[in-house]
């Protein structure tokens, strides 16, 4: 299970220069019966103009965490945008104990500065 909480970061934003920064906290819970490992991420990040940026990389926040059954891994990261609203969606590549890989999808979530109208 992947849960996301996103929020605008006024301290790291500079709207006068066209820069809005968003923080998101993700919790990946292992509801299965075997330990899994998060290997890589793939994000599709959209801004308010419809521009889409694709981001791929190993692990998350410098880690490729293993998650035991019943446990969770939580981290916070950030995303700069040139508009006060946008969205993210993606997937994690996960690996089971037998070496087989599978995807954990991350549903689309909104990035929105409080006064932005969409």
JSON list of N, CA and C in Angstrom, two decimals, residues 56-98:
[
{"chain": "A", "resi": 56, "resn": "UNK", "atom": "N", "xyz": [13.23, 9.16, -13.30]},
{"chain": "A", "resi": 56, "resn": "UNK", "atom": "CA", "xyz": [13.51, 7.77, -12.94]},
{"chain": "A", "resi": 56, "resn": "UNK", "atom": "C", "xyz": [14.77, 7.74, -12.09]},
{"chain": "A", "resi": 57, "resn": "UNK", "atom": "N", "xyz": [14.84, 6.80, -11.18]},
{"chain": "A", "resi": 57, "resn": "UNK", "atom": "CA", "xyz": [16.05, 6.68, -10.38]},
{"chain": "A", "resi": 57, "resn": "UNK", "atom": "C", "xyz": [16.02, 5.46, -9.49]},
{"chain": "A", "resi": 58, "resn": "UNK", "atom": "N", "xyz": [17.19, 5.14, -8.95]},
{"chain": "A", "resi": 58, "resn": "UNK", "atom": "CA", "xyz": [17.30, 4.01, -8.03]},
{"chain": "A", "resi": 58, "resn": "UNK", "atom": "C", "xyz": [16.80, 4.42, -6.66]},
{"chain": "A", "resi": 59, "resn": "UNK", "atom": "N", "xyz": [16.02, 3.55, -6.05]},
{"chain": "A", "resi": 59, "resn": "UNK", "atom": "CA", "xyz": [15.57, 3.75, -4.69]},
{"chain": "A", "resi": 59, "resn": "UNK", "atom": "C", "xyz": [14.83, 5.06, -4.48]},
{"chain": "A", "resi": 60, "resn": "UNK", "atom": "N", "xyz": [14.77, 5.47, -3.22]},
{"chain": "A", "resi": 60, "resn": "UNK", "atom": "CA", "xyz": [14.15, 6.74, -2.82]},
{"chain": "A", "resi": 60, "resn": "UNK", "atom": "C", "xyz": [15.02, 7.35, -1.73]},
{"chain": "A", "resi": 61, "resn": "UNK", "atom": "N", "xyz": [15.21, 8.64, -1.78]},
{"chain": "A", "resi": 61, "resn": "UNK", "atom": "CA", "xyz": [16.04, 9.39, -0.83]},
{"chain": "A", "resi": 61, "resn": "UNK", "atom": "C", "xyz": [17.34, 8.66, -0.50]},
{"chain": "A", "resi": 62, "resn": "UNK", "atom": "N", "xyz": [17.99, 8.14, -1.54]},
{"chain": "A", "resi": 62, "resn": "UNK", "atom": "CA", "xyz": [19.28, 7.49, -1.37]},
{"chain": "A", "resi": 62, "resn": "UNK", "atom": "C", "xyz": [19.24, 6.09, -0.79]},
{"chain": "A", "resi": 63, "resn": "UNK", "atom": "N", "xyz": [18.08, 5.51, -0.68]},
{"chain": "A", "resi": 63, "resn": "UNK", "atom": "CA", "xyz": [17.94, 4.17, -0.07]},
{"chain": "A", "resi": 63, "resn": "UNK", "atom": "C", "xyz": [17.17, 3.23, -0.99]},
{"chain": "A", "resi": 64, "resn": "UNK", "atom": "N", "xyz": [17.42, 1.95, -0.85]},
{"chain": "A", "resi": 64, "resn": "UNK", "atom": "CA", "xyz": [16.62, 0.90, -1.46]},
{"chain": "A", "resi": 64, "resn": "UNK", "atom": "C", "xyz": [16.12, 0.02, -0.30]},
{"chain": "A", "resi": 65, "resn": "UNK", "atom": "N", "xyz": [15.13, 0.52, 0.42]},
{"chain": "A", "resi": 65, "resn": "UNK", "atom": "CA", "xyz": [14.73, -0.14, 1.67]},
{"chain": "A", "resi": 65, "resn": "UNK", "atom": "C", "xyz": [14.07, -1.50, 1.48]},
{"chain": "A", "resi": 66, "resn": "UNK", "atom": "N", "xyz": [14.35, -2.40, 2.41]},
{"chain": "A", "resi": 66, "resn": "UNK", "atom": "CA", "xyz": [13.61, -3.66, 2.52]},
{"chain": "A", "resi": 66, "resn": "UNK", "atom": "C", "xyz": [12.52, -3.43, 3.55]},
{"chain": "A", "resi": 67, "resn": "UNK", "atom": "N", "xyz": [11.34, -3.96, 3.27]},
{"chain": "A", "resi": 67, "resn": "UNK", "atom": "CA", "xyz": [10.19, -3.76, 4.15]},
{"chain": "A", "resi": 67, "resn": "UNK", "atom": "C", "xyz": [9.63, -5.13, 4.53]},
{"chain": "A", "resi": 68, "resn": "UNK", "atom": "N", "xyz": [9.69, -5.43, 5.81]},
{"chain": "A", "resi": 68, "resn": "UNK", "atom": "CA", "xyz": [9.18, -6.71, 6.31]},
{"chain": "A", "resi": 68, "resn": "UNK", "atom": "C", "xyz": [7.65, -6.71, 6.34]},
{"chain": "A", "resi": 69, "resn": "UNK", "atom": "N", "xyz": [7.04, -7.90, 6.34]},
{"chain": "A", "resi": 69, "resn": "UNK", "atom": "CA", "xyz": [5.58, -7.98, 6.43]},
{"chain": "A", "resi": 69, "resn": "UNK", "atom": "C", "xyz": [5.08, -7.23, 7.67]},
{"chain": "A", "resi": 70, "resn": "UNK", "atom": "N", "xyz": [4.07, -6.42, 7.48]},
{"chain": "A", "resi": 70, "resn": "UNK", "atom": "CA", "xyz": [3.48, -5.66, 8.57]},
{"chain": "A", "resi": 70, "resn": "UNK", "atom": "C", "xyz": [4.19, -4.36, 8.88]},
{"chain": "A", "resi": 71, "resn": "UNK", "atom": "N", "xyz": [5.35, -4.13, 8.26]},
{"chain": "A", "resi": 71, "resn": "UNK", "atom": "CA", "xyz": [6.11, -2.90, 8.48]},
{"chain": "A", "resi": 71, "resn": "UNK", "atom": "C", "xyz": [5.87, -1.90, 7.34]},
{"chain": "A", "resi": 72, "resn": "UNK", "atom": "N", "xyz": [6.44, -0.71, 7.52]},
{"chain": "A", "resi": 72, "resn": "UNK", "atom": "CA", "xyz": [6.31, 0.34, 6.51]},
{"chain": "A", "resi": 72, "resn": "UNK", "atom": "C", "xyz": [7.60, 1.14, 6.44]},
{"chain": "A", "resi": 73, "resn": "UNK", "atom": "N", "xyz": [7.81, 1.78, 5.32]},
{"chain": "A", "resi": 73, "resn": "UNK", "atom": "CA", "xyz": [8.92, 2.70, 5.14]},
{"chain": "A", "resi": 73, "resn": "UNK", "atom": "C", "xyz": [8.31, 4.05, 4.77]},
{"chain": "A", "resi": 74, "resn": "UNK", "atom": "N", "xyz": [8.73, 5.10, 5.46]},
{"chain": "A", "resi": 74, "resn": "UNK", "atom": "CA", "xyz": [8.18, 6.43, 5.21]},
{"chain": "A", "resi": 74, "resn": "UNK", "atom": "C", "xyz": [9.32, 7.40, 4.94]},
{"chain": "A", "resi": 75, "resn": "UNK", "atom": "N", "xyz": [9.11, 8.28, 3.97]},
{"chain": "A", "resi": 75, "resn": "UNK", "atom": "CA", "xyz": [10.11, 9.30, 3.66]},
{"chain": "A", "resi": 75, "resn": "UNK", "atom": "C", "xyz": [9.44, 10.56, 3.16]},
{"chain": "A", "resi": 76, "resn": "UNK", "atom": "N", "xyz": [10.17, 11.66, 3.22]},
{"chain": "A", "resi": 76, "resn": "UNK", "atom": "CA", "xyz": [9.70, 12.94, 2.69]},
{"chain": "A", "resi": 76, "resn": "UNK", "atom": "C", "xyz": [10.69, 13.42, 1.66]},
{"chain": "A", "resi": 77, "resn": "UNK", "atom": "N", "xyz": [10.15, 13.91, 0.54]},
{"chain": "A", "resi": 77, "resn": "UNK", "atom": "CA", "xyz": [10.97, 14.47, -0.52]},
{"chain": "A", "resi": 77, "resn": "UNK", "atom": "C", "xyz": [10.27, 15.72, -1.04]},
{"chain": "A", "resi": 78, "resn": "UNK", "atom": "N", "xyz": [10.83, 16.33, -2.06]},
{"chain": "A", "resi": 78, "resn": "UNK", "atom": "CA", "xyz": [10.26, 17.57, -2.56]},
{"chain": "A", "resi": 78, "resn": "UNK", "atom": "C", "xyz": [10.25, 17.65, -4.07]},
{"chain": "A", "resi": 79, "resn": "UNK", "atom": "N", "xyz": [9.46, 18.60, -4.55]},
{"chain": "A", "resi": 79, "resn": "UNK", "atom": "CA", "xyz": [9.29, 18.79, -5.99]},
{"chain": "A", "resi": 79, "resn": "UNK", "atom": "C", "xyz": [9.11, 20.27, -6.29]},
{"chain": "A", "resi": 80, "resn": "UNK", "atom": "N", "xyz": [10.03, 20.87, -7.06]},
{"chain": "A", "resi": 80, "resn": "UNK", "atom": "CA", "xyz": [9.84, 22.25, -7.49]},
{"chain": "A", "resi": 80, "resn": "UNK", "atom": "C", "xyz": [8.97, 22.30, -8.74]},
{"chain": "A", "resi": 81, "resn": "UNK", "atom": "N", "xyz": [8.13, 23.32, -8.83]},
{"chain": "A", "resi": 81, "resn": "UNK", "atom": "CA", "xyz": [7.30, 23.52, -10.03]},
{"chain": "A", "resi": 81, "resn": "UNK", "atom": "C", "xyz": [7.38, 24.98, -10.45]},
{"chain": "A", "resi": 82, "resn": "UNK", "atom": "N", "xyz": [7.19, 25.24, -11.75]},
{"chain": "A", "resi": 82, "resn": "UNK", "atom": "CA", "xyz": [7.14, 26.62, -12.22]},
{"chain": "A", "resi": 82, "resn": "UNK", "atom": "C", "xyz": [5.74, 27.23, -12.14]},
{"chain": "A", "resi": 83, "resn": "UNK", "atom": "N", "xyz": [4.80, 26.48, -11.59]},
{"chain": "A", "resi": 83, "resn": "UNK", "atom": "CA", "xyz": [3.40, 26.93, -11.44]},
{"chain": "A", "resi": 83, "resn": "UNK", "atom": "C", "xyz": [2.93, 26.59, -10.03]},
{"chain": "A", "resi": 84, "resn": "UNK", "atom": "N", "xyz": [1.87, 27.26, -9.54]},
{"chain": "A", "resi": 84, "resn": "UNK", "atom": "CA", "xyz": [1.39, 27.00, -8.18]},
{"chain": "A", "resi": 84, "resn": "UNK", "atom": "C", "xyz": [0.56, 25.73, -8.03]},
{"chain": "A", "resi": 85, "resn": "UNK", "atom": "N", "xyz": [0.40, 24.99, -9.11]},
{"chain": "A", "resi": 85, "resn": "UNK", "atom": "CA", "xyz": [-0.31, 23.72, -9.01]},
{"chain": "A", "resi": 85, "resn": "UNK", "atom": "C", "xyz": [0.23, 22.74, -10.02]},
{"chain": "A", "resi": 86, "resn": "UNK", "atom": "N", "xyz": [0.03, 21.49, -9.72]},
{"chain": "A", "resi": 86, "resn": "UNK", "atom": "CA", "xyz": [0.48, 20.41, -10.58]},
{"chain": "A", "resi": 86, "resn": "UNK", "atom": "C", "xyz": [0.06, 19.09, -9.98]},
{"chain": "A", "resi": 87, "resn": "UNK", "atom": "N", "xyz": [0.69, 18.02, -10.45]},
{"chain": "A", "resi": 87, "resn": "UNK", "atom": "CA", "xyz": [0.37, 16.70, -9.92]},
{"chain": "A", "resi": 87, "resn": "UNK", "atom": "C", "xyz": [1.55, 15.76, -10.15]},
{"chain": "A", "resi": 88, "resn": "UNK", "atom": "N", "xyz": [1.52, 14.67, -9.42]},
{"chain": "A", "resi": 88, "resn": "UNK", "atom": "CA", "xyz": [2.51, 13.60, -9.58]},
{"chain": "A", "resi": 88, "resn": "UNK", "atom": "C", "xyz": [1.80, 12.26, -9.57]},
{"chain": "A", "resi": 89, "resn": "UNK", "atom": "N", "xyz": [2.37, 11.31, -10.28]},
{"chain": "A", "resi": 89, "resn": "UNK", "atom": "CA", "xyz": [1.93, 9.93, -10.22]},
{"chain": "A", "resi": 89, "resn": "UNK", "atom": "C", "xyz": [3.10, 9.07, -10.65]},
{"chain": "A", "resi": 90, "resn": "UNK", "atom": "N", "xyz": [3.06, 7.80, -10.33]},
{"chain": "A", "resi": 90, "resn": "UNK", "atom": "CA", "xyz": [4.19, 6.98, -10.72]},
{"chain": "A", "resi": 90, "resn": "UNK", "atom": "C", "xyz": [4.10, 5.56, -10.23]},
{"chain": "A", "resi": 91, "resn": "UNK", "atom": "N", "xyz": [5.29, 4.98, -10.07]},
{"chain": "A", "resi": 91, "resn": "UNK", "atom": "CA", "xyz": [5.34, 3.60, -9.61]},
{"chain": "A", "resi": 91, "resn": "UNK", "atom": "C", "xyz": [6.73, 3.30, -9.03]},
{"chain": "A", "resi": 92, "resn": "UNK", "atom": "N", "xyz": [6.75, 2.33, -8.16]},
{"chain": "A", "resi": 92, "resn": "UNK", "atom": "CA", "xyz": [7.99, 1.80, -7.61]},
{"chain": "A", "resi": 92, "resn": "UNK", "atom": "C", "xyz": [8.20, 0.41, -8.18]},
{"chain": "A", "resi": 93, "resn": "UNK", "atom": "N", "xyz": [9.44, 0.09, -8.50]},
{"chain": "A", "resi": 93, "resn": "UNK", "atom": "CA", "xyz": [9.77, -1.29, -8.83]},
{"chain": "A", "resi": 93, "resn": "UNK", "atom": "C", "xyz": [10.17, -1.95, -7.53]},
{"chain": "A", "resi": 94, "resn": "UNK", "atom": "N", "xyz": [9.49, -3.03, -7.20]},
{"chain": "A", "resi": 94, "resn": "UNK", "atom": "CA", "xyz": [9.72, -3.76, -5.96]},
{"chain": "A", "resi": 94, "resn": "UNK", "atom": "C", "xyz": [10.26, -5.16, -6.30]},
{"chain": "A", "resi": 95, "resn": "UNK", "atom": "N", "xyz": [10.97, -5.75, -5.35]},
{"chain": "A", "resi": 95, "resn": "UNK", "atom": "CA", "xyz": [11.50, -7.10, -5.54]},
{"chain": "A", "resi": 95, "resn": "UNK", "atom": "C", "xyz": [11.11, -7.96, -4.36]},
{"chain": "A", "resi": 96, "resn": "UNK", "atom": "N", "xyz": [10.62, -9.16, -4.66]},
{"chain": "A", "resi": 96, "resn": "UNK", "atom": "CA", "xyz": [10.28, -10.12, -3.62]},
{"chain": "A", "resi": 96, "resn": "UNK", "atom": "C", "xyz": [11.50, -10.94, -3.23]},
{"chain": "A", "resi": 97, "resn": "UNK", "atom": "N", "xyz": [11.36, -11.78, -2.20]},
{"chain": "A", "resi": 97, "resn": "UNK", "atom": "CA", "xyz": [12.49, -12.57, -1.70]},
{"chain": "A", "resi": 97, "resn": "UNK", "atom": "C", "xyz": [13.03, -13.59, -2.71]},
{"chain": "A", "resi": 98, "resn": "UNK", "atom": "N", "xyz": [12.20, -13.99, -3.67]},
{"chain": "A", "resi": 98, "resn": "UNK", "atom": "CA", "xyz": [12.66, -14.95, -4.67]},
{"chain": "A", "resi": 98, "resn": "UNK", "atom": "C", "xyz": [13.29, -14.25, -5.89]}
]
